[in-house]
XYZ file of C-alpha atoms in Angstrom:
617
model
C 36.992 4.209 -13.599
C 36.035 5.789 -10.345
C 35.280 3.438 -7.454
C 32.338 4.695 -6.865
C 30.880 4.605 -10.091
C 31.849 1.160 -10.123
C 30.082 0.790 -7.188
C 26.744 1.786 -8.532
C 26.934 1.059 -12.053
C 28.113 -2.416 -12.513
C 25.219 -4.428 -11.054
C 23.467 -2.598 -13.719
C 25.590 -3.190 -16.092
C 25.812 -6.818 -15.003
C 22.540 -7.380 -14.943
C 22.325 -6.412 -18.266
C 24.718 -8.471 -19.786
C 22.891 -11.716 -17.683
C 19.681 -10.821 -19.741
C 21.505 -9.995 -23.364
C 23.202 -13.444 -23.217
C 20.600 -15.770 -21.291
C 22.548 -18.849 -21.022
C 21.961 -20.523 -17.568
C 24.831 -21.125 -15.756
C 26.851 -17.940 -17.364
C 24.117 -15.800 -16.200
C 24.487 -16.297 -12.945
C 28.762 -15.612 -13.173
C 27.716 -12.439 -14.418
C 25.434 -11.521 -11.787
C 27.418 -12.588 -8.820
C 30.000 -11.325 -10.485
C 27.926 -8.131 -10.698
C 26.523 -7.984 -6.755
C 30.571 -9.002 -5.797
C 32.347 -5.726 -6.822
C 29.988 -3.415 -5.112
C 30.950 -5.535 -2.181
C 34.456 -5.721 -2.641
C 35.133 -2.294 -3.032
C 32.920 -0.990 -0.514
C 35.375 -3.263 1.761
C 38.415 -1.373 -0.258
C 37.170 1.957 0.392
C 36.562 1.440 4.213
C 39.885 3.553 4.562
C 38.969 6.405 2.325
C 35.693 7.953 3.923
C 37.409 10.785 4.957
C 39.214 11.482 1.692
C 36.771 13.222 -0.070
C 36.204 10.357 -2.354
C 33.425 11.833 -4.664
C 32.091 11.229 -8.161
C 30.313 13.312 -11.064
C 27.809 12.242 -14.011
C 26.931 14.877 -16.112
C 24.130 14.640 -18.189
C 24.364 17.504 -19.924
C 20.481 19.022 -18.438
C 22.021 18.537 -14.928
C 24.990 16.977 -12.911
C 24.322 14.164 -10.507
C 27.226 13.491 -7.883
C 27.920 10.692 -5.673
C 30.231 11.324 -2.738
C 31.637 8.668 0.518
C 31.609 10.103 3.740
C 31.710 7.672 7.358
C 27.764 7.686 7.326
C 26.549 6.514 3.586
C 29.955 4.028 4.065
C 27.363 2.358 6.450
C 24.495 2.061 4.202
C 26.699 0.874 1.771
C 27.971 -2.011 4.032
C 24.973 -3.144 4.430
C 23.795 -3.055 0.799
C 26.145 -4.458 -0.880
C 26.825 -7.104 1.520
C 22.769 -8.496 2.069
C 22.264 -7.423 -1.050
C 25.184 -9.701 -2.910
C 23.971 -12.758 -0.217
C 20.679 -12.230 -2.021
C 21.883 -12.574 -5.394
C 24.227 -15.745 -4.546
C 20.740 -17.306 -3.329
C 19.067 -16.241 -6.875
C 21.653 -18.727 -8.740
C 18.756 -21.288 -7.100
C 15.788 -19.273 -7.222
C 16.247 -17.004 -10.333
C 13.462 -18.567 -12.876
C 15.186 -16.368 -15.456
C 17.325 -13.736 -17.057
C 14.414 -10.965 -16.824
C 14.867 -11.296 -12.469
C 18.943 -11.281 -13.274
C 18.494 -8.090 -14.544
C 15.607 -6.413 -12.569
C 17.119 -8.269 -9.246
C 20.766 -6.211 -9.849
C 19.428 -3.293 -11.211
C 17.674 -2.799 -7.655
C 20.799 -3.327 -6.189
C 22.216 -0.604 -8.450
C 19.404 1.689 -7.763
C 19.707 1.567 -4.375
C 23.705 2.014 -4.306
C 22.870 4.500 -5.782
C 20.581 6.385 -3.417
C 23.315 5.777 -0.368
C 26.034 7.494 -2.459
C 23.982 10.374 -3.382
C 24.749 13.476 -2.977
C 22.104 15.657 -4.093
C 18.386 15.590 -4.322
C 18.420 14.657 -7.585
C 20.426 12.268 -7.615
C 18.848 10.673 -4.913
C 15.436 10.752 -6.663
C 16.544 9.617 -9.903
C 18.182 6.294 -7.771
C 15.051 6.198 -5.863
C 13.001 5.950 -8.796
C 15.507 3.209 -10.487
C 15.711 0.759 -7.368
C 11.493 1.063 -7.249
C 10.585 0.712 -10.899
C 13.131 -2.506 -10.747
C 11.576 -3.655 -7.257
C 8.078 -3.370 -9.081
C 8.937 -5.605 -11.673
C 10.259 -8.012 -9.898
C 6.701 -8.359 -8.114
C 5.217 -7.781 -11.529
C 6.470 -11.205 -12.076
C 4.945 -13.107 -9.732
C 1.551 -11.168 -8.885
C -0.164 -8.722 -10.664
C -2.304 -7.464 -8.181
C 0.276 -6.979 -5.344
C 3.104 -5.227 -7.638
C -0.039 -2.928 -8.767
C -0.492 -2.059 -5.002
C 3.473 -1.321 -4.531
C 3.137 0.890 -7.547
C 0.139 2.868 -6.788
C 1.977 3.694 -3.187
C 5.623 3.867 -4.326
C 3.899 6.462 -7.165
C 1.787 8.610 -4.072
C 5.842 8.523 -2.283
C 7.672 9.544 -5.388
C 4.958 12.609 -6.415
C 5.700 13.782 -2.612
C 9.461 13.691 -2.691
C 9.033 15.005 -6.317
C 7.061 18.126 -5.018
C 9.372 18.343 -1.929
C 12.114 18.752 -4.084
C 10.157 20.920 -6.466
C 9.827 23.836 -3.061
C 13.285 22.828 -1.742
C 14.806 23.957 -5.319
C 12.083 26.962 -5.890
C 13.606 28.588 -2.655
C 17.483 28.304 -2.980
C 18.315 26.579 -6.302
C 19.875 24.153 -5.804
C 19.880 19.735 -5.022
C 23.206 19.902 -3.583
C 22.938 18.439 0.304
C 25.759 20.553 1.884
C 24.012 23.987 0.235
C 20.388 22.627 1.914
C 21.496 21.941 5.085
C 23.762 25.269 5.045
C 20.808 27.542 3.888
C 18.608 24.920 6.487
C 20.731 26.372 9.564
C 20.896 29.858 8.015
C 16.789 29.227 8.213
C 17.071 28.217 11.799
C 18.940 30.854 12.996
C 16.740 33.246 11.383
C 13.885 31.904 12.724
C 15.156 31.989 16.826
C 15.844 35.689 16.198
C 12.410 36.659 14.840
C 14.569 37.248 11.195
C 12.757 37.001 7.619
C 13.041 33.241 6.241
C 12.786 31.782 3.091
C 10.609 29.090 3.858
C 7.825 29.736 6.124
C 6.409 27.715 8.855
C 3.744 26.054 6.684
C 6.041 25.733 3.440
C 8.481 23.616 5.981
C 5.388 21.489 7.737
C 4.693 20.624 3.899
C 7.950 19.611 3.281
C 8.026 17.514 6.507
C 4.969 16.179 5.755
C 6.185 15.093 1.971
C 9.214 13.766 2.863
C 7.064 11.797 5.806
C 5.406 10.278 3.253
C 7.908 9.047 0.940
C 9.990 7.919 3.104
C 7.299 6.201 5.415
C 6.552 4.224 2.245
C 9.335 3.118 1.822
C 10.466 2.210 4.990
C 7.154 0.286 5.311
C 6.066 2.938 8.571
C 2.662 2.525 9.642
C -0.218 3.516 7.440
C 1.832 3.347 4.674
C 2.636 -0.326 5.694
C 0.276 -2.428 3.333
C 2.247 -2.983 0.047
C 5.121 -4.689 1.931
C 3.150 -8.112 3.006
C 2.143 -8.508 -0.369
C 5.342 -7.480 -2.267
C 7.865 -9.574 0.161
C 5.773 -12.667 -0.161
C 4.371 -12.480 -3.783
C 8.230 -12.465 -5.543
C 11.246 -14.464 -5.472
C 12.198 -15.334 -1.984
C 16.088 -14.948 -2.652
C 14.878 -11.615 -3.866
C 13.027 -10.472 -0.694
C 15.954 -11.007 1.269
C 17.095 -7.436 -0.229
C 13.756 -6.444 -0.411
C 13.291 -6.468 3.204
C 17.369 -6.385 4.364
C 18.327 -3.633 1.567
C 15.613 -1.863 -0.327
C 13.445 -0.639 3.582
C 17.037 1.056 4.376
C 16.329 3.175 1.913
C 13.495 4.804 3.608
C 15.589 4.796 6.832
C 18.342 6.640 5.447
C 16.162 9.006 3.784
C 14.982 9.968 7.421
C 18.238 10.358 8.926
C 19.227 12.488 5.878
C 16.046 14.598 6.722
C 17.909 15.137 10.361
C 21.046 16.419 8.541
C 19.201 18.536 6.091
C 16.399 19.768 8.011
C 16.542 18.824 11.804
C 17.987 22.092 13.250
C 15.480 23.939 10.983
C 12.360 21.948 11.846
C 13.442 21.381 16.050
C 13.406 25.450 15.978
C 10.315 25.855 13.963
C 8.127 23.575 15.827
C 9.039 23.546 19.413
C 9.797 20.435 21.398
C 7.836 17.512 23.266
C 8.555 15.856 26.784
C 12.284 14.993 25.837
C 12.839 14.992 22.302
C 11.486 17.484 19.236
C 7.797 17.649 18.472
C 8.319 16.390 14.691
C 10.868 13.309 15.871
C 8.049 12.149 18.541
C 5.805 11.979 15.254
C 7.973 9.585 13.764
C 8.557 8.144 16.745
C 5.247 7.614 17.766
C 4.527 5.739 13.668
C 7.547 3.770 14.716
C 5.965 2.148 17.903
C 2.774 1.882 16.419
C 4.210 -0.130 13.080
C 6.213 -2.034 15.601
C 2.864 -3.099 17.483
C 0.449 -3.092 14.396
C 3.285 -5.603 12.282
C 3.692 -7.787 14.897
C 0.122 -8.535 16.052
C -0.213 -9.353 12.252
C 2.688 -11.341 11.995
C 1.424 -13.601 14.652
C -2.122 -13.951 12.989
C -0.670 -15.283 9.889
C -0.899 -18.795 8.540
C 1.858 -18.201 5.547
C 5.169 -17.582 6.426
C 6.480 -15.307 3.660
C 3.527 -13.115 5.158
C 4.978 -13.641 8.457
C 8.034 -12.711 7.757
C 6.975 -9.655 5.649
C 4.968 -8.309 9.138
C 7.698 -8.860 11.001
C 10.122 -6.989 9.362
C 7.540 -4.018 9.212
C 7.225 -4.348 13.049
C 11.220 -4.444 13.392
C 11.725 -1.617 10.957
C 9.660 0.074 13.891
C 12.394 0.697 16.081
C 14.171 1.860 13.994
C 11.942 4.534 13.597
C 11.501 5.002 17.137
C 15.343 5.608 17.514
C 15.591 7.854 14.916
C 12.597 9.864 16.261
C 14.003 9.931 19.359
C 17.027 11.937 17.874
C 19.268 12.221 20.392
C 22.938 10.806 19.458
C 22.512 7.427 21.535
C 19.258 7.228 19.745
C 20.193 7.666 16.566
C 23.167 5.642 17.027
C 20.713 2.723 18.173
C 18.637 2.961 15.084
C 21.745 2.886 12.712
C 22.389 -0.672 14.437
C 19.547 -1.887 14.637
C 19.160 -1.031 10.709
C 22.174 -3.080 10.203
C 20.724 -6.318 12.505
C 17.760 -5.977 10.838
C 19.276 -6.206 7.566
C 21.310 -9.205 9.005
C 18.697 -11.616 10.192
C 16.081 -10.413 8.277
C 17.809 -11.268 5.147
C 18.773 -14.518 7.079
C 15.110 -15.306 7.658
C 13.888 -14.396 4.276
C 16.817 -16.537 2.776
C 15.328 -19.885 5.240
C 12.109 -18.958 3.857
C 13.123 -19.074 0.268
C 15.227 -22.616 0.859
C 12.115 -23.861 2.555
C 10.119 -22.694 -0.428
C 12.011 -24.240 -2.640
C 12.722 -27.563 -1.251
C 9.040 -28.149 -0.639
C 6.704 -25.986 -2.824
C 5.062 -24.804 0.418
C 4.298 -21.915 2.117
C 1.552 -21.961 5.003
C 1.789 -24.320 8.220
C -0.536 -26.412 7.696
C 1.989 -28.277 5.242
C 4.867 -28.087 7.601
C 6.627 -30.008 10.252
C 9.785 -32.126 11.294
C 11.765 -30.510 8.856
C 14.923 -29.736 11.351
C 15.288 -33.737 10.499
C 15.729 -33.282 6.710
C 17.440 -29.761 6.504
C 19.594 -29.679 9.704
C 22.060 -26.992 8.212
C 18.684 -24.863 7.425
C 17.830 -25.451 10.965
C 20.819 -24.049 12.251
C 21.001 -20.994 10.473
C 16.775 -20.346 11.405
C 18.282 -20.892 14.872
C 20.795 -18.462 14.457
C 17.820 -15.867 12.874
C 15.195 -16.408 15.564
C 17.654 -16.141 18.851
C 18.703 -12.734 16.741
C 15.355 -11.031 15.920
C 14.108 -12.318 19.368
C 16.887 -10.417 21.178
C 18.611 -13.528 22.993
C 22.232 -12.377 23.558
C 24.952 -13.028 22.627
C 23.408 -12.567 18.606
C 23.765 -8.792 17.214
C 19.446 -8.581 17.221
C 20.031 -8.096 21.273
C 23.087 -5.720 20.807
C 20.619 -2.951 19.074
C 17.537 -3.754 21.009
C 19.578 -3.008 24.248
C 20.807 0.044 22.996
C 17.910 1.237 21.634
C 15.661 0.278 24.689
C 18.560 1.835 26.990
C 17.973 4.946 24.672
C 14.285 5.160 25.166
C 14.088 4.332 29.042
C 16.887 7.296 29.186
C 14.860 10.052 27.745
C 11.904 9.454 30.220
C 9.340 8.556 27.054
C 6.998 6.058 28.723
C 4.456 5.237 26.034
C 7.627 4.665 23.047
C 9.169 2.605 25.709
C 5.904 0.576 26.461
C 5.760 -0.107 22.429
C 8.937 -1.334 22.293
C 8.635 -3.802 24.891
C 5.309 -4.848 23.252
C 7.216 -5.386 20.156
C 9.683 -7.915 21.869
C 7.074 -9.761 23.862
C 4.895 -10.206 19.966
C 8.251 -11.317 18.733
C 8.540 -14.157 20.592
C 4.714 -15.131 20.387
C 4.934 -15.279 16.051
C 8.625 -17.432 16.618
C 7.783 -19.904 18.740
C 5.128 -20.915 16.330
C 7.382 -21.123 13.327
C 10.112 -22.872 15.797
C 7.488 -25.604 16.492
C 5.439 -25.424 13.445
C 7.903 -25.881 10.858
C 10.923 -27.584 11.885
C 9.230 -30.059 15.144
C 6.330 -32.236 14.966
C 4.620 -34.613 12.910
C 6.404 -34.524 9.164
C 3.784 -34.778 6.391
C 4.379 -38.085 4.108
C 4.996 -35.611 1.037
C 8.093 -33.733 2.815
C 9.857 -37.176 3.567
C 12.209 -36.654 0.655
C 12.783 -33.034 1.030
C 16.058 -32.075 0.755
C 18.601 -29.433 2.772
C 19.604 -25.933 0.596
C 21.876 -25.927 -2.431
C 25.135 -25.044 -2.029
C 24.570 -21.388 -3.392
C 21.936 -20.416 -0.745
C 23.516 -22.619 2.052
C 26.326 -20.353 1.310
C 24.380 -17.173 1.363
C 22.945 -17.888 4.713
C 25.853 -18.892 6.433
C 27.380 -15.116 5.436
C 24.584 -13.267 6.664
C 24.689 -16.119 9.975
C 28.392 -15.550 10.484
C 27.558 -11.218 10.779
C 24.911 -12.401 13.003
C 27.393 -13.702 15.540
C 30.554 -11.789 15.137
C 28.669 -8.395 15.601
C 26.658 -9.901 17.916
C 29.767 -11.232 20.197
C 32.103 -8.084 19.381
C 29.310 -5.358 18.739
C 32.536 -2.769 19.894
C 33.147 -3.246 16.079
C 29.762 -1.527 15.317
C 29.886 0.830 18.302
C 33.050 1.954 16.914
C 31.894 2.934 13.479
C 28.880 4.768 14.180
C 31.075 6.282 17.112
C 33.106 7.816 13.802
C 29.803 9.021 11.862
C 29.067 11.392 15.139
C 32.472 11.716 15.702
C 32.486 11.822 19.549
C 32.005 8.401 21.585
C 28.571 8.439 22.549
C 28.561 4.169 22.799
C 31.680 3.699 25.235
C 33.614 0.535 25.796
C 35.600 -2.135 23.916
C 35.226 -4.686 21.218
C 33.005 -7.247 23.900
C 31.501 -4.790 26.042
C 28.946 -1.781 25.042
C 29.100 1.036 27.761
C 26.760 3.500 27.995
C 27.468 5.075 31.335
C 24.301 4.520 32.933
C 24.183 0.856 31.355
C 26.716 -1.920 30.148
C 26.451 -4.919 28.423
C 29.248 -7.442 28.521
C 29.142 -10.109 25.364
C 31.942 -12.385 25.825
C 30.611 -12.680 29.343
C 27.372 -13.505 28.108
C 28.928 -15.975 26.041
C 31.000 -17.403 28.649
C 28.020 -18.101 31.206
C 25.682 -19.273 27.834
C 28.466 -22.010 27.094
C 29.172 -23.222 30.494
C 24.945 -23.374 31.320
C 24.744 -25.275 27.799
C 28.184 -27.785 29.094
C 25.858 -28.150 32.756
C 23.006 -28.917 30.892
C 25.161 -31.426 28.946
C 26.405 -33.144 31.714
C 23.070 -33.224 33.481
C 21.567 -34.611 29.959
C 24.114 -37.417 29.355
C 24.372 -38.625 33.728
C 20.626 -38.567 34.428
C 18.898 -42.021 35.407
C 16.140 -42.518 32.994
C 17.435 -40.214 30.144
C 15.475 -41.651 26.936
C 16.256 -40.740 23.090
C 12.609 -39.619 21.253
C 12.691 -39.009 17.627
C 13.138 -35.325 16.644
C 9.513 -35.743 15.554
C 8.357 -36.071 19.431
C 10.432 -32.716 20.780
C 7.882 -30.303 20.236
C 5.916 -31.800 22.821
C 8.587 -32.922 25.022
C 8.734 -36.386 23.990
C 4.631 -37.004 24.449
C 2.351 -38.507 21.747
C 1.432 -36.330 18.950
C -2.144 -36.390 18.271
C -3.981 -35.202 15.330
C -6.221 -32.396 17.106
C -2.713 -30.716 18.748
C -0.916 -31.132 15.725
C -3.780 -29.153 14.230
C -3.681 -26.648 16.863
C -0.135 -25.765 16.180
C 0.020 -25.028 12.892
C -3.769 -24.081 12.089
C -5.401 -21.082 13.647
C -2.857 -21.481 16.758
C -3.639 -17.811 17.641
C -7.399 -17.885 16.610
C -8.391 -16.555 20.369
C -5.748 -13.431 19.820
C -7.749 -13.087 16.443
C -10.906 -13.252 17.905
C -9.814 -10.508 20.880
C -8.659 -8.281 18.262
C -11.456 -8.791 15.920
C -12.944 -4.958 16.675
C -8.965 -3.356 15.417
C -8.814 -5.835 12.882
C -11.893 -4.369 11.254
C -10.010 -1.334 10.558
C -8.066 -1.731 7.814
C -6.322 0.842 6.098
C -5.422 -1.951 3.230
C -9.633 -1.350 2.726
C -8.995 1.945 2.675
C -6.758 2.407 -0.035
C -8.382 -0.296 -2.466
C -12.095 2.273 -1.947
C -9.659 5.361 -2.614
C -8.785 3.400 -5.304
C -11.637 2.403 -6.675
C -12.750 6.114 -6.337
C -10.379 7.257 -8.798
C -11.035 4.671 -10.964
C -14.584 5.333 -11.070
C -13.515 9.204 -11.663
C -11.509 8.065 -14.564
C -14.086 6.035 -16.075
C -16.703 9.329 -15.742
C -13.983 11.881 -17.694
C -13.121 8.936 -20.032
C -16.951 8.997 -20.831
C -17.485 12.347 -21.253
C -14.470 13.975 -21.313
C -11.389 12.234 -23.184
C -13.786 10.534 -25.326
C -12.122 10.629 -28.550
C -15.011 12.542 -30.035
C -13.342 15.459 -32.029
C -16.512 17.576 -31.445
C -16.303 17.261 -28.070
C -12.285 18.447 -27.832
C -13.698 21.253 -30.619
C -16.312 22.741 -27.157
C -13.171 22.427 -25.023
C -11.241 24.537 -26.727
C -14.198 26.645 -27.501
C -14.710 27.280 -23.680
C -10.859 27.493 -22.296
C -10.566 30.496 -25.545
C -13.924 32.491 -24.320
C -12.389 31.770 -20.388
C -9.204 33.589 -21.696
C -10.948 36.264 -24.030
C -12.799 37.343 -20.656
C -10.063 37.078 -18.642
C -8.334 39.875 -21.135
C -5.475 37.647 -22.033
């Protein structure tokens, strides 16, 4: 069987299998089984992406082919390899064989999508990894998979229509034939030739394809499913959720570069440095990077925390990609794959506390570093990452990508995406303190550290977190291949940019020999005194009640209160009224409309024939 077809089929076909036979214990062999071959041959076929390797499925109607190349080899990476840590964790967290299969046909789906290689294809995959992503919220809460529908519907009727003009103009889905006819558009267009497409059929298509993929990708408006679909399902599950599932919506973007960016730069003029419909994106990208993480830090749960946060970090990504220049674009691919990293890493700590403890808000946390220590380590490993404290891979793609920014002379991006680093640290030092330091509440005294299976999946996604983050050359060196030119210079320690470096082992180096100082100092000093891992939050002074409270109760009640006037705007609000509107408008034809009276349908018809007797047809 092809590799690639194995690729994308057999979590599906795993997943299956898990829910036919439903007999714990063999259920989850079949699904790991089913996440590990993705995994293990996108590792195999590392040394065929410039082979050709390609794949067809004909279904008789229409064709739908799958093809490798250096660039959906990097999506894949990152799928399969967050995406199988995800599943490992489920073997603790799966309740039962319906989230086996619905968890690995997601991963199937959205295999899928990266391996596409035509627009319908990609939709069909698109449409596979969201109906499975649906029901696995479906299982948990009603209301918040019916609010991930209702937007993942609005994206899927825009790419639907995209398509619909895309194929209505040159006939066909296939992505080398688009982006072809694309520059054949482009060139036509600088020379004041006839087009195909004209300048408002290609701001519609922007605009579609905006949408679709803004949903996904959780981009500001289109943000306010993911808080409620990350936290209301299995917390093993929104590991890929957040790590896997948003990539989707950030490789749909860069494909929009290869299929329309040439086309659209021409049509619609530039701005400051960069094109007029990348500073769009670009601009939604800093503003979900500063709307998520205000909210992050308001938030007393920490699934929702988490969920905000990786909105605001899927930000820069969009910055960099809007951007569009080749360092740019370069930092947004690696910052897609730290995100991925710690962000399943996070979402994995959250689901082990979860589980251990049956709670989810601070209030009912504290001292836990005491009674999960290996838990502790790998949150430590998460937070210095998605805070940008080098030498972790989270600092590797924030320097690039700030580097990137600062270089093109865009002052209000590069203002957001400092914001976004200083909010970072705000929302983590409250889970630091809040959940692992402090005052232990009598009903966590016998919690216990993660099972083996999710102990095991964080350490992966920990181990990425440091290797890439000590020798990000090995990243540099990939997405050096996908532009083919080096636009990130250097070696396998050091990331040179010409007008910026950044030396890792060095970093390390110093980091180690501060931490040995700080030993030494630590174990010689006079009046050195041991306090209980309890005491460390406040530096070995008495805990009272009323500071206790402070930190994990409404500790950032005065930012809530100075943001009160923006936090009245919702756009959450918004949507529920819309929706509400239609339903209201369905009720009204329901009642006199589709009624079921046969009299009624007998008028209709009456009308539409005396409409088309007048019209002469």
């Amino acid at each position: 069987m092809n590799e690639l077809a194995l690729i994308v089929f057999t979590p599906l076909i795993a997943g299956a299998f898990a829910w036919l036979i439903d007999v714990k214990g063999i259920r989850e062999i079949v699904g790991v089984l089913g996440a590990a071959v993705p995994l293990g041959y996108t590792a195999l076929l590392y040394q065929k992406t410039g082979e050709g390797l390609s794949f067809v499925l004909n279904l008789g109607v229409f064709k739908l082919t799958f093809a490798l190349n250096t660039l959906n080899w990097f999506f894949l990476g990152i799928g399969a390899l967050v995406g199988f840590a995800a599943i490992l964790a489920l073997v603790s967290t799966g309740r039962d064989s319906y989230e086996w299969l619905f968890a690995l046909m997601s991963l199937s789906g959205v295999l899928g999508v990266f391996l596409a290689n035509d627009l319908m294809a990609f939709f069909i995959f698109w449409e596979i990894m969201t109906f499975a992503s649906f029901m696995m919220v479906l299982h948990y809460n009603k209301a918040a998979s019916l609010k991930y529908f209702l937007l993942s519907v609005f994206g899927a009727y825009a790419m639907l229509i995209a398509l619909g003009i895309i194929y209505a103009k040159l006939g066909t889905f296939d992505f080398a034939q688009i982006q072809q006819a694309m520059y054949k558009e482009a060139y036509a267009t600088a020379f004041g030739a006839d087009t195909l497409f004209s300048k408002g059929e290609s701001a519609l298509i922007y605009l579609l394809f905006l949408i679709a993929f803004g949903v996904k990708a959780g981009m500001f408006p289109l943000h306010v499913w993911a808080p409620d679909a990350y936290s209301e399902t299995n917390q093993s599950y929104a590991a890929m959720f957040s790590g896997v599932l948003s990539k989707a919506g950030v490789y749909g973007f860069v494909l929009l570069y290869i299929l329309m960016g040439t086309r659209l730069a021409i049509e619609f003029g530039g701005f400051r440095s960069t094109t007029k419909f990348g500073y769009i994106i670009a601009f939604l990208g800093g503003l979900t990077i500063i709307v998520g993480g205000l909210l992050a830090a308001l938030q007393e749960d920490i699934r929702k925390l988490f969920a905000y946060s990786s909105i605001s970090q899927l930000g820069y990504i969009l910055v960099g990609i809007g951007v569009g220049t080749a360092l740019s674009m370069q930092a947004a691919l690696f910052h897609a794959l730290s995100h991925a990293l710690f962000k399943g890493l996070f979402f994995l700590i959250v689901a082990t506390i979860v589980y251990r403890t049956d709670k989810t808000t601070f209030a009912d946390m504290g001292g836990l570093a005491e009674k999960m220590p290996f838990t502790f380590a790998m949150a430590f490993v998460a937070i210095l990452s998605l805070a940008g404290i080098p030498p972790l891979v989270g600092f590797a793609s924030k320097w690039v990508l700030f580097e990137a920014v600062i270089s093109q002379n865009l002052p209000i991006l590069g203002g957001m995406v400092f914001f976004g680093s200083a909010i970072g640290f705000v929302y983590l030092i409250r889970f630091t303190y809040a959940v692992w330091f402090g005052q232990r509440p009598s009903e966590l005294e016998n919690t216990k550290d993660a099972p083996l299976p999710m102990a095991t999946a964080m350490a992966i996604l920990a181990l990425f977190n440091v290797v890439l983050g000590i020798a990000p050359g090995l990243v540099a060196r990939e997405l050096n291949k996908i532009f083919g030119k080096e636009v990130i210079g250097g070696n396998l320690f050091v990331l040179d940019l010409g007008f910026g470096r950044y030396n890792a082992l060095a970093i390390l180096i110093y980091l180690v020999v501060g931490i040995v100082i700080a030993g030494i100092i630590y174990f010689m000093g006079a009046k050195v005194r041991k306090v209980p891992v309890t005491d460390t939050y406040q530096s070995g002074n008495p805990v009272t009640m009323e500071y206790n409270l402070t930190i994990r109760r409404n500790f950032f009640l005065p930012l809530k209160e100075t943001l009160a006037f923006w936090l009245r705007i919702s756009f959450d609000k918004l949507y529920q009224d819309i929706g509400a509107w239609v339903e209201d408008l369905a009720e009204v034809l329901r009642n006199y409309v589709y009624n079921g009276n046969v009299q009624s349908y007998a008028w209709y018809l009456a009308v539409v024939l005396l409409i088309l007797a007048l019209w002469g047809v």
